[in-house]
Amino acid sequence: MVICGDDGLAHRLAVELDAVCGETVTVVLPSRRDEHGAEIAALHRDPHSPIELLVSAHPDEPTLLAAGVDRAAALALTYGDDQTNMTAALLARGLNPSIRLVIRMFNRDRGRHLELLLDRAATVGAVQEDGDDPMLDMSTTVLSDADTAVPELVAAAAVGHGHTVQVDGKVFRGVVRPAGTPPQPTDLATLAVLSGAHENDPAGQDSPETLGEDGTQLLPDTRTAYHRQFTHGRLMLEEVTHHHTPAPAGRRRSRARGWLRARPAHLPWKVFLSREVLAVFGALAAIVVALSAATTLFADEHPWWKNIYLPLLDIFTMGDPATDESPARRVLQLIAGFVGLAVLPLVVAATMNATDAFRAASQSHPPHDGLNGHIVLVGLGKIGTRVLAQLRTTDHKAVVIERNPQARGVALARELSVPLLLEDAAAPGVLDRARIQHSGSLLVLTRDDGENLDIVMAAREANPGVRVVMRLYDDDFAATVQRTLRASYPDALTRSRSVSALAAPSFAAAMMGRHVLGVMPVERGSLLFTVVDVAGHPELEGRSVHEAFRKNQWQVLAVGVAVGPLSEHSSTDTLAGLGRDAGLRRDAGLDWRPPRGRILRAGDRVVLATTRRGLDVLMTGVQPHPGRRRGEGTGR
């Protein structure tokens, strides 16, 4: 497999394909000297790693040929520039019509058109060269690292840590149950019996555990899982969130209008009593009193009320020149004019600031006093907006904090009637108004690493037990922050990850083929989640769910009706969170608790958990040789 990129996603993807998926990888980077190039070069120097490194400024045709794209199983293009990725994808499809392409694109519409174009070119090329081979996987997958990171962010905020898989609009995770823990209602299947007595890791460590003397058993049979649950930890598949279909836009708008009508008339008039406003107008009042007193003492030719009225006119330059009045009056008028020049800008500035604060505060919708167990989401940029959109399909309540009233997610928060605070989350009292003391989770997704850390530390002081999920751009900084917060608050869950780290598993799964929905590391091994049509697979067709089970090879997790061929891939399903395959739609009606006696028929489609060897057997019908090198036989 080949990776071409210039940032942290290329490094993370190489690690994922090597350490988790066991693939042989060639990475094309513009330089060895930058941070990510040095990290990949270190992997290349590791004698136990099959990662190869090629340095080239641009992914042109000679570079792609030197990387072996003409004979590779898959190519990932992860450059930060859409044009570079698109050009390299077109070249790669010409060099190898059957290669699987995984392309990072920021422009969704362009990515959708490119995907259709490249898939059509692949189909034509394959028919001309090899004929119509239904087993040939020559897919094109366009992904956004932001979109692929959102499900794991939501899952981590909802229930904690664990590797996630998204299928059929639902999010699942692998959760470790310590030895002796009774089964939970949310458990769907036993994925593995872990080595030795395994305790749950509250810190959310992502690195695999060391193998015990008994080893790890992937996809154990029922007898083994039952007897070892008392002595060994188990990896269970758990549904993270209970999704519901979002309400139509018209219904959401009517609900929002109803909320606006029912909202009490509470306007934040107290912003006009801020310290700055009181100081400016207090100084103005003192000046008026002083000038009025001076007028009374030195130029008292008018009634007492005019001695106040005339200095005000002079300060605001609204009075007539006192040419026919006494010298003292003329001097005082000049003094009042100069004072007005100094004071008026302060008055205008204080008034405008108070007006802006009043406007922002009146647009906020603070949570009610009885809200508990909610998720506090800080930041409504690109990532935050998509996280909020994902949260709206769950039963979790949220409170949003965003300091920019023009942020892209503010309109969505108002449309969904989500409690919204248009303030700086790092400012004193803002987290308290979001009821952080009573919240279950905190999601911090702003663009500033330092600000994110400030917000988390303030939240930890207010609520030491709150579950924290923090987005950080720098991977090393994220690891350091996570270790420090874990040591300072050992009883609380903390996770700090970069978007590249969260997106890498989805890119790796796409590189492994259209049928692979996700990859989950299990100690030193891994499990693959795949979607398969029952028709044409004698190991599945005509057998019950129980009979189709193969110990240590594959297990049926869900059964549904096949809707459309597996080759009809659409990136829009990926972005909407409906699974990476277009055939997995809600109308497929996947049953995640199928009866053991349910007979699998030709019109069914199943979701399987498989080992790498099991996937080879299922797709080829041939048992791999026991001495096969790690990663062989899983490419095409």
Short mmCIF file of N, CA and C in Angstrom, two decimals, residues 401-554:
data_model
loop_
_atom_site.label_atom_id
_atom_site.label_comp_id
_atom_site.label_asym_id
_atom_site.label_seq_id
_atom_site.Cartn_x
_atom_site.Cartn_y
_atom_site.Cartn_z
N ILE A 401 -20.87 26.52 23.77
CA ILE A 401 -20.21 27.80 24.06
C ILE A 401 -19.41 28.20 22.81
N GLU A 402 -19.64 29.40 22.32
CA GLU A 402 -18.93 29.91 21.15
C GLU A 402 -18.83 31.42 21.28
N ARG A 403 -17.61 31.96 21.19
CA ARG A 403 -17.44 33.40 21.39
C ARG A 403 -17.72 34.22 20.14
N ASN A 404 -17.72 33.60 18.96
CA ASN A 404 -17.93 34.32 17.71
C ASN A 404 -19.39 34.17 17.27
N PRO A 405 -20.18 35.24 17.32
CA PRO A 405 -21.59 35.12 16.91
C PRO A 405 -21.76 34.74 15.44
N GLN A 406 -20.70 34.93 14.63
CA GLN A 406 -20.78 34.61 13.20
C GLN A 406 -20.26 33.21 12.88
N ALA A 407 -19.91 32.42 13.87
CA ALA A 407 -19.40 31.07 13.62
C ALA A 407 -20.45 30.24 12.89
N ARG A 408 -19.96 29.28 12.09
CA ARG A 408 -20.86 28.55 11.20
C ARG A 408 -21.88 27.70 11.95
N GLY A 409 -21.58 27.30 13.18
CA GLY A 409 -22.50 26.43 13.89
C GLY A 409 -23.52 27.15 14.75
N VAL A 410 -23.43 28.47 14.86
CA VAL A 410 -24.37 29.21 15.72
C VAL A 410 -25.80 29.08 15.19
N ALA A 411 -25.96 29.21 13.89
CA ALA A 411 -27.30 29.09 13.29
C ALA A 411 -27.89 27.71 13.54
N LEU A 412 -27.05 26.66 13.45
CA LEU A 412 -27.54 25.31 13.69
C LEU A 412 -27.97 25.14 15.15
N ALA A 413 -27.18 25.69 16.07
CA ALA A 413 -27.53 25.59 17.49
C ALA A 413 -28.87 26.26 17.77
N ARG A 414 -29.11 27.42 17.16
CA ARG A 414 -30.38 28.10 17.36
C ARG A 414 -31.52 27.32 16.71
N GLU A 415 -31.27 26.77 15.54
CA GLU A 415 -32.31 26.00 14.85
C GLU A 415 -32.72 24.79 15.67
N LEU A 416 -31.76 24.18 16.35
CA LEU A 416 -32.03 22.99 17.16
C LEU A 416 -32.45 23.33 18.58
N SER A 417 -32.53 24.63 18.90
CA SER A 417 -32.90 25.08 20.25
C SER A 417 -31.95 24.53 21.30
N VAL A 418 -30.66 24.45 20.96
CA VAL A 418 -29.65 23.99 21.92
C VAL A 418 -29.22 25.17 22.78
N PRO A 419 -29.13 25.01 24.10
CA PRO A 419 -28.64 26.11 24.95
C PRO A 419 -27.30 26.63 24.43
N LEU A 420 -27.19 27.94 24.25
CA LEU A 420 -26.04 28.55 23.59
C LEU A 420 -25.56 29.75 24.40
N LEU A 421 -24.25 29.78 24.65
CA LEU A 421 -23.61 30.91 25.31
C LEU A 421 -22.61 31.53 24.34
N LEU A 422 -22.87 32.73 23.89
CA LEU A 422 -21.98 33.43 22.97
C LEU A 422 -20.96 34.22 23.77
N GLU A 423 -20.05 33.51 24.39
CA GLU A 423 -19.03 34.11 25.24
C GLU A 423 -17.74 33.31 25.11
N ASP A 424 -16.68 33.87 25.67
CA ASP A 424 -15.39 33.19 25.69
C ASP A 424 -15.39 32.17 26.82
N ALA A 425 -15.22 30.89 26.48
CA ALA A 425 -15.27 29.84 27.49
C ALA A 425 -14.18 29.97 28.53
N ALA A 426 -13.08 30.64 28.18
CA ALA A 426 -11.98 30.81 29.13
C ALA A 426 -12.22 31.96 30.11
N ALA A 427 -13.26 32.78 29.86
CA ALA A 427 -13.55 33.90 30.75
C ALA A 427 -14.16 33.39 32.05
N PRO A 428 -13.92 34.08 33.16
CA PRO A 428 -14.45 33.63 34.46
C PRO A 428 -15.98 33.56 34.43
N GLY A 429 -16.51 32.48 34.96
CA GLY A 429 -17.95 32.34 35.12
C GLY A 429 -18.69 31.73 33.95
N VAL A 430 -18.07 31.66 32.76
CA VAL A 430 -18.78 31.15 31.58
C VAL A 430 -19.06 29.66 31.73
N LEU A 431 -18.06 28.89 32.12
CA LEU A 431 -18.28 27.45 32.32
C LEU A 431 -19.30 27.20 33.42
N ASP A 432 -19.30 28.06 34.44
CA ASP A 432 -20.31 27.90 35.49
C ASP A 432 -21.70 28.11 34.93
N ARG A 433 -21.87 29.10 34.03
CA ARG A 433 -23.19 29.34 33.44
C ARG A 433 -23.60 28.18 32.54
N ALA A 434 -22.62 27.44 32.01
CA ALA A 434 -22.93 26.24 31.23
C ALA A 434 -23.19 25.03 32.11
N ARG A 435 -23.17 25.23 33.43
CA ARG A 435 -23.43 24.18 34.42
C ARG A 435 -22.42 23.05 34.28
N ILE A 436 -21.13 23.43 34.22
CA ILE A 436 -20.08 22.43 34.09
C ILE A 436 -20.02 21.54 35.33
N GLN A 437 -20.42 22.07 36.49
CA GLN A 437 -20.38 21.26 37.71
C GLN A 437 -21.35 20.07 37.64
N HIS A 438 -22.38 20.21 36.81
CA HIS A 438 -23.40 19.16 36.72
C HIS A 438 -23.35 18.41 35.39
N SER A 439 -22.32 18.65 34.58
CA SER A 439 -22.24 18.02 33.25
C SER A 439 -21.54 16.67 33.35
N GLY A 440 -21.78 15.84 32.35
CA GLY A 440 -21.12 14.55 32.29
C GLY A 440 -19.86 14.56 31.46
N SER A 441 -19.80 15.44 30.43
CA SER A 441 -18.67 15.45 29.50
C SER A 441 -18.39 16.87 29.04
N LEU A 442 -17.15 17.08 28.65
CA LEU A 442 -16.72 18.36 28.09
C LEU A 442 -15.96 18.08 26.80
N LEU A 443 -16.43 18.69 25.71
CA LEU A 443 -15.77 18.58 24.40
C LEU A 443 -15.20 19.95 24.06
N VAL A 444 -13.87 20.06 23.95
CA VAL A 444 -13.22 21.34 23.66
C VAL A 444 -12.60 21.24 22.27
N LEU A 445 -13.13 22.02 21.32
CA LEU A 445 -12.77 21.85 19.91
C LEU A 445 -12.36 23.16 19.25
N THR A 446 -11.80 24.11 19.99
CA THR A 446 -11.36 25.35 19.37
C THR A 446 -10.05 25.11 18.62
N ARG A 447 -9.59 26.13 17.91
CA ARG A 447 -8.39 26.00 17.09
C ARG A 447 -7.10 26.29 17.85
N ASP A 448 -7.20 26.76 19.07
CA ASP A 448 -6.02 27.19 19.84
C ASP A 448 -5.70 26.13 20.88
N ASP A 449 -4.54 25.46 20.75
CA ASP A 449 -4.17 24.41 21.70
C ASP A 449 -4.06 24.96 23.12
N GLY A 450 -3.42 26.11 23.27
CA GLY A 450 -3.27 26.69 24.60
C GLY A 450 -4.60 27.05 25.23
N GLU A 451 -5.49 27.63 24.43
CA GLU A 451 -6.81 27.98 24.95
C GLU A 451 -7.59 26.73 25.33
N ASN A 452 -7.48 25.67 24.53
CA ASN A 452 -8.16 24.42 24.86
C ASN A 452 -7.69 23.90 26.22
N LEU A 453 -6.38 23.95 26.45
CA LEU A 453 -5.85 23.48 27.72
C LEU A 453 -6.32 24.35 28.88
N ASP A 454 -6.38 25.67 28.67
CA ASP A 454 -6.88 26.57 29.73
C ASP A 454 -8.31 26.21 30.11
N ILE A 455 -9.14 25.97 29.11
CA ILE A 455 -10.55 25.65 29.36
C ILE A 455 -10.67 24.34 30.12
N VAL A 456 -9.87 23.34 29.72
CA VAL A 456 -9.93 22.04 30.38
C VAL A 456 -9.49 22.14 31.83
N MET A 457 -8.41 22.88 32.08
CA MET A 457 -7.94 23.01 33.47
C MET A 457 -8.97 23.73 34.34
N ALA A 458 -9.62 24.75 33.78
CA ALA A 458 -10.67 25.44 34.53
C ALA A 458 -11.85 24.51 34.80
N ALA A 459 -12.20 23.69 33.81
CA ALA A 459 -13.31 22.75 34.00
C ALA A 459 -12.96 21.68 35.03
N ARG A 460 -11.72 21.22 35.03
CA ARG A 460 -11.29 20.21 35.99
C ARG A 460 -11.38 20.76 37.43
N GLU A 461 -11.05 22.04 37.61
CA GLU A 461 -11.15 22.62 38.94
C GLU A 461 -12.60 22.70 39.40
N ALA A 462 -13.51 23.01 38.47
CA ALA A 462 -14.92 23.12 38.83
C ALA A 462 -15.57 21.76 39.00
N ASN A 463 -15.16 20.78 38.19
CA ASN A 463 -15.75 19.44 38.22
C ASN A 463 -14.65 18.42 37.96
N PRO A 464 -13.95 17.95 39.00
CA PRO A 464 -12.81 17.05 38.80
C PRO A 464 -13.17 15.74 38.12
N GLY A 465 -14.44 15.32 38.17
CA GLY A 465 -14.81 14.04 37.59
C GLY A 465 -15.37 14.12 36.20
N VAL A 466 -15.44 15.30 35.59
CA VAL A 466 -16.04 15.42 34.26
C VAL A 466 -15.18 14.70 33.23
N ARG A 467 -15.82 14.03 32.29
CA ARG A 467 -15.11 13.35 31.20
C ARG A 467 -14.70 14.40 30.17
N VAL A 468 -13.43 14.43 29.83
CA VAL A 468 -12.89 15.47 28.95
C VAL A 468 -12.41 14.87 27.64
N VAL A 469 -12.83 15.46 26.53
CA VAL A 469 -12.31 15.13 25.20
C VAL A 469 -11.82 16.44 24.60
N MET A 470 -10.53 16.49 24.31
CA MET A 470 -9.90 17.74 23.89
C MET A 470 -9.21 17.54 22.56
N ARG A 471 -9.47 18.45 21.64
CA ARG A 471 -8.82 18.42 20.33
C ARG A 471 -7.55 19.27 20.38
N LEU A 472 -6.42 18.64 20.05
CA LEU A 472 -5.15 19.35 19.98
C LEU A 472 -4.51 19.06 18.63
N TYR A 473 -3.86 20.05 18.05
CA TYR A 473 -3.26 19.89 16.74
C TYR A 473 -1.92 19.17 16.81
N ASP A 474 -1.15 19.44 17.86
CA ASP A 474 0.19 18.87 17.98
C ASP A 474 0.10 17.52 18.70
N ASP A 475 0.53 16.44 18.02
CA ASP A 475 0.41 15.09 18.58
C ASP A 475 1.24 14.93 19.85
N ASP A 476 2.49 15.42 19.85
CA ASP A 476 3.34 15.28 21.03
C ASP A 476 2.75 16.05 22.21
N PHE A 477 2.27 17.25 21.94
CA PHE A 477 1.65 18.04 22.99
C PHE A 477 0.40 17.33 23.52
N ALA A 478 -0.38 16.72 22.62
CA ALA A 478 -1.58 15.99 23.04
C ALA A 478 -1.23 14.84 23.96
N ALA A 479 -0.17 14.08 23.62
CA ALA A 479 0.22 12.95 24.46
C ALA A 479 0.69 13.44 25.83
N THR A 480 1.45 14.53 25.86
CA THR A 480 1.95 15.06 27.14
C THR A 480 0.80 15.56 28.00
N VAL A 481 -0.14 16.28 27.39
CA VAL A 481 -1.29 16.79 28.14
C VAL A 481 -2.11 15.64 28.70
N GLN A 482 -2.33 14.61 27.91
CA GLN A 482 -3.14 13.49 28.37
C GLN A 482 -2.49 12.79 29.56
N ARG A 483 -1.16 12.57 29.48
CA ARG A 483 -0.47 11.91 30.59
C ARG A 483 -0.53 12.76 31.86
N THR A 484 -0.34 14.08 31.70
CA THR A 484 -0.33 14.96 32.87
C THR A 484 -1.70 15.03 33.53
N LEU A 485 -2.75 15.20 32.73
CA LEU A 485 -4.08 15.28 33.30
C LEU A 485 -4.50 13.95 33.89
N ARG A 486 -4.05 12.85 33.29
CA ARG A 486 -4.38 11.53 33.82
C ARG A 486 -3.71 11.33 35.19
N ALA A 487 -2.47 11.83 35.32
CA ALA A 487 -1.77 11.71 36.60
C ALA A 487 -2.37 12.63 37.65
N SER A 488 -2.82 13.81 37.25
CA SER A 488 -3.38 14.77 38.20
C SER A 488 -4.78 14.39 38.64
N TYR A 489 -5.55 13.79 37.72
CA TYR A 489 -6.92 13.39 38.02
C TYR A 489 -7.09 11.93 37.64
N PRO A 490 -6.57 11.01 38.46
CA PRO A 490 -6.56 9.59 38.08
C PRO A 490 -7.95 8.97 37.98
N ASP A 491 -8.95 9.56 38.63
CA ASP A 491 -10.29 8.99 38.61
C ASP A 491 -11.16 9.56 37.49
N ALA A 492 -10.61 10.46 36.69
CA ALA A 492 -11.39 11.09 35.63
C ALA A 492 -10.86 10.65 34.27
N LEU A 493 -11.76 10.63 33.30
CA LEU A 493 -11.39 10.24 31.94
C LEU A 493 -10.96 11.47 31.16
N THR A 494 -9.78 11.38 30.56
CA THR A 494 -9.25 12.49 29.76
C THR A 494 -8.72 11.93 28.46
N ARG A 495 -9.10 12.56 27.36
CA ARG A 495 -8.54 12.16 26.08
C ARG A 495 -8.22 13.40 25.27
N SER A 496 -6.98 13.48 24.83
CA SER A 496 -6.55 14.58 23.97
C SER A 496 -5.95 13.98 22.72
N ARG A 497 -6.58 14.26 21.59
CA ARG A 497 -6.14 13.68 20.33
C ARG A 497 -6.20 14.72 19.23
N SER A 498 -5.41 14.51 18.20
CA SER A 498 -5.48 15.34 17.00
C SER A 498 -6.50 14.74 16.04
N VAL A 499 -7.00 15.56 15.14
CA VAL A 499 -7.96 15.07 14.15
C VAL A 499 -7.31 14.02 13.26
N SER A 500 -6.01 14.19 12.96
CA SER A 500 -5.32 13.19 12.14
C SER A 500 -5.32 11.83 12.80
N ALA A 501 -5.07 11.80 14.11
CA ALA A 501 -5.06 10.53 14.82
C ALA A 501 -6.44 9.89 14.82
N LEU A 502 -7.49 10.70 14.93
CA LEU A 502 -8.84 10.16 14.94
C LEU A 502 -9.28 9.71 13.56
N ALA A 503 -8.78 10.37 12.51
CA ALA A 503 -9.23 10.05 11.16
C ALA A 503 -8.47 8.88 10.55
N ALA A 504 -7.26 8.59 11.03
CA ALA A 504 -6.42 7.55 10.41
C ALA A 504 -7.11 6.19 10.30
N PRO A 505 -7.83 5.69 11.33
CA PRO A 505 -8.46 4.37 11.17
C PRO A 505 -9.46 4.30 10.03
N SER A 506 -10.21 5.37 9.79
CA SER A 506 -11.17 5.35 8.68
C SER A 506 -10.45 5.32 7.34
N PHE A 507 -9.36 6.07 7.21
CA PHE A 507 -8.58 6.03 5.97
C PHE A 507 -7.97 4.64 5.78
N ALA A 508 -7.48 4.03 6.86
CA ALA A 508 -6.88 2.70 6.76
C ALA A 508 -7.92 1.67 6.34
N ALA A 509 -9.12 1.75 6.91
CA ALA A 509 -10.18 0.81 6.53
C ALA A 509 -10.55 0.96 5.07
N ALA A 510 -10.60 2.19 4.59
CA ALA A 510 -10.92 2.41 3.18
C ALA A 510 -9.84 1.83 2.27
N MET A 511 -8.59 1.91 2.67
CA MET A 511 -7.50 1.36 1.86
C MET A 511 -7.57 -0.16 1.79
N MET A 512 -8.14 -0.78 2.80
CA MET A 512 -8.20 -2.24 2.82
C MET A 512 -9.34 -2.79 1.97
N GLY A 513 -10.22 -1.95 1.50
CA GLY A 513 -11.25 -2.42 0.59
C GLY A 513 -12.61 -1.90 0.94
N ARG A 514 -13.50 -1.92 -0.04
CA ARG A 514 -14.83 -1.39 0.13
C ARG A 514 -15.61 -2.14 1.21
N HIS A 515 -15.36 -3.43 1.33
CA HIS A 515 -16.13 -4.23 2.26
C HIS A 515 -15.68 -4.04 3.71
N VAL A 516 -14.54 -3.39 3.95
CA VAL A 516 -14.04 -3.19 5.30
C VAL A 516 -14.62 -1.89 5.86
N LEU A 517 -15.38 -2.01 6.93
CA LEU A 517 -16.01 -0.85 7.54
C LEU A 517 -15.14 -0.21 8.62
N GLY A 518 -14.28 -1.00 9.23
CA GLY A 518 -13.43 -0.48 10.29
C GLY A 518 -12.47 -1.52 10.79
N VAL A 519 -11.44 -1.05 11.48
CA VAL A 519 -10.42 -1.92 12.05
C VAL A 519 -10.31 -1.59 13.53
N MET A 520 -10.29 -2.63 14.37
CA MET A 520 -10.21 -2.43 15.81
C MET A 520 -9.02 -3.20 16.37
N PRO A 521 -8.02 -2.51 16.93
CA PRO A 521 -6.88 -3.22 17.52
C PRO A 521 -7.30 -3.97 18.78
N VAL A 522 -6.76 -5.17 18.94
CA VAL A 522 -7.02 -5.99 20.11
C VAL A 522 -5.68 -6.49 20.60
N GLU A 523 -5.14 -5.87 21.66
CA GLU A 523 -3.81 -6.18 22.14
C GLU A 523 -2.84 -6.16 20.95
N ARG A 524 -2.20 -7.28 20.63
CA ARG A 524 -1.25 -7.26 19.51
C ARG A 524 -1.88 -7.67 18.19
N GLY A 525 -3.16 -7.96 18.17
CA GLY A 525 -3.83 -8.33 16.93
C GLY A 525 -4.83 -7.25 16.53
N SER A 526 -5.74 -7.63 15.65
CA SER A 526 -6.76 -6.68 15.21
C SER A 526 -7.95 -7.46 14.66
N LEU A 527 -9.10 -6.82 14.71
CA LEU A 527 -10.34 -7.34 14.14
C LEU A 527 -10.81 -6.39 13.06
N LEU A 528 -11.37 -6.95 12.00
CA LEU A 528 -11.90 -6.16 10.91
C LEU A 528 -13.42 -6.32 10.89
N PHE A 529 -14.10 -5.22 10.67
CA PHE A 529 -15.56 -5.24 10.55
C PHE A 529 -15.89 -5.08 9.07
N THR A 530 -16.60 -6.06 8.52
CA THR A 530 -16.81 -6.12 7.09
C THR A 530 -18.30 -6.28 6.79
N VAL A 531 -18.69 -5.89 5.59
CA VAL A 531 -20.05 -6.11 5.11
C VAL A 531 -19.97 -7.03 3.90
N VAL A 532 -20.80 -8.05 3.88
CA VAL A 532 -20.72 -9.08 2.85
C VAL A 532 -22.14 -9.45 2.41
N ASP A 533 -22.34 -9.59 1.11
CA ASP A 533 -23.57 -10.19 0.60
C ASP A 533 -23.49 -11.70 0.77
N VAL A 534 -24.55 -12.30 1.31
CA VAL A 534 -24.55 -13.73 1.57
C VAL A 534 -24.45 -14.54 0.28
N ALA A 535 -25.09 -14.05 -0.76
CA ALA A 535 -25.11 -14.78 -2.03
C ALA A 535 -23.69 -15.01 -2.53
N GLY A 536 -23.41 -16.24 -2.92
CA GLY A 536 -22.10 -16.60 -3.47
C GLY A 536 -21.09 -17.01 -2.44
N HIS A 537 -21.46 -17.03 -1.17
CA HIS A 537 -20.54 -17.45 -0.11
C HIS A 537 -21.10 -18.72 0.53
N PRO A 538 -20.60 -19.89 0.15
CA PRO A 538 -21.13 -21.14 0.71
C PRO A 538 -20.92 -21.25 2.21
N GLU A 539 -19.96 -20.52 2.75
CA GLU A 539 -19.76 -20.55 4.20
C GLU A 539 -20.90 -19.88 4.96
N LEU A 540 -21.70 -19.06 4.24
CA LEU A 540 -22.79 -18.31 4.86
C LEU A 540 -24.16 -18.74 4.35
N GLU A 541 -24.31 -18.85 3.05
CA GLU A 541 -25.61 -19.08 2.44
C GLU A 541 -26.19 -20.43 2.86
N GLY A 542 -27.46 -20.39 3.30
CA GLY A 542 -28.16 -21.60 3.71
C GLY A 542 -27.85 -22.04 5.12
N ARG A 543 -27.00 -21.34 5.82
CA ARG A 543 -26.65 -21.70 7.19
C ARG A 543 -27.33 -20.75 8.17
N SER A 544 -27.51 -21.22 9.39
CA SER A 544 -28.03 -20.34 10.44
C SER A 544 -26.91 -19.43 10.94
N VAL A 545 -27.31 -18.41 11.69
CA VAL A 545 -26.30 -17.50 12.25
C VAL A 545 -25.33 -18.28 13.12
N HIS A 546 -25.82 -19.25 13.87
CA HIS A 546 -24.95 -20.07 14.72
C HIS A 546 -24.01 -20.94 13.88
N GLU A 547 -24.56 -21.55 12.82
CA GLU A 547 -23.74 -22.43 11.99
C GLU A 547 -22.72 -21.65 11.17
N ALA A 548 -23.00 -20.38 10.87
CA ALA A 548 -22.08 -19.58 10.06
C ALA A 548 -20.88 -19.10 10.86
N PHE A 549 -20.93 -19.24 12.17
CA PHE A 549 -19.82 -18.80 13.01
C PHE A 549 -18.59 -19.69 12.81
N ARG A 550 -17.42 -19.06 12.70
CA ARG A 550 -16.16 -19.78 12.61
C ARG A 550 -15.24 -19.26 13.71
N LYS A 551 -14.91 -20.15 14.63
CA LYS A 551 -14.09 -19.77 15.77
C LYS A 551 -12.77 -19.18 15.30
N ASN A 552 -12.42 -18.02 15.87
CA ASN A 552 -11.16 -17.32 15.57
C ASN A 552 -11.07 -16.84 14.12
N GLN A 553 -12.19 -16.87 13.38
CA GLN A 553 -12.15 -16.41 11.99
C GLN A 553 -13.21 -15.35 11.70
N TRP A 554 -14.49 -15.66 11.92
CA TRP A 554 -15.52 -14.65 11.71
C TRP A 554 -16.75 -14.94 12.54
#
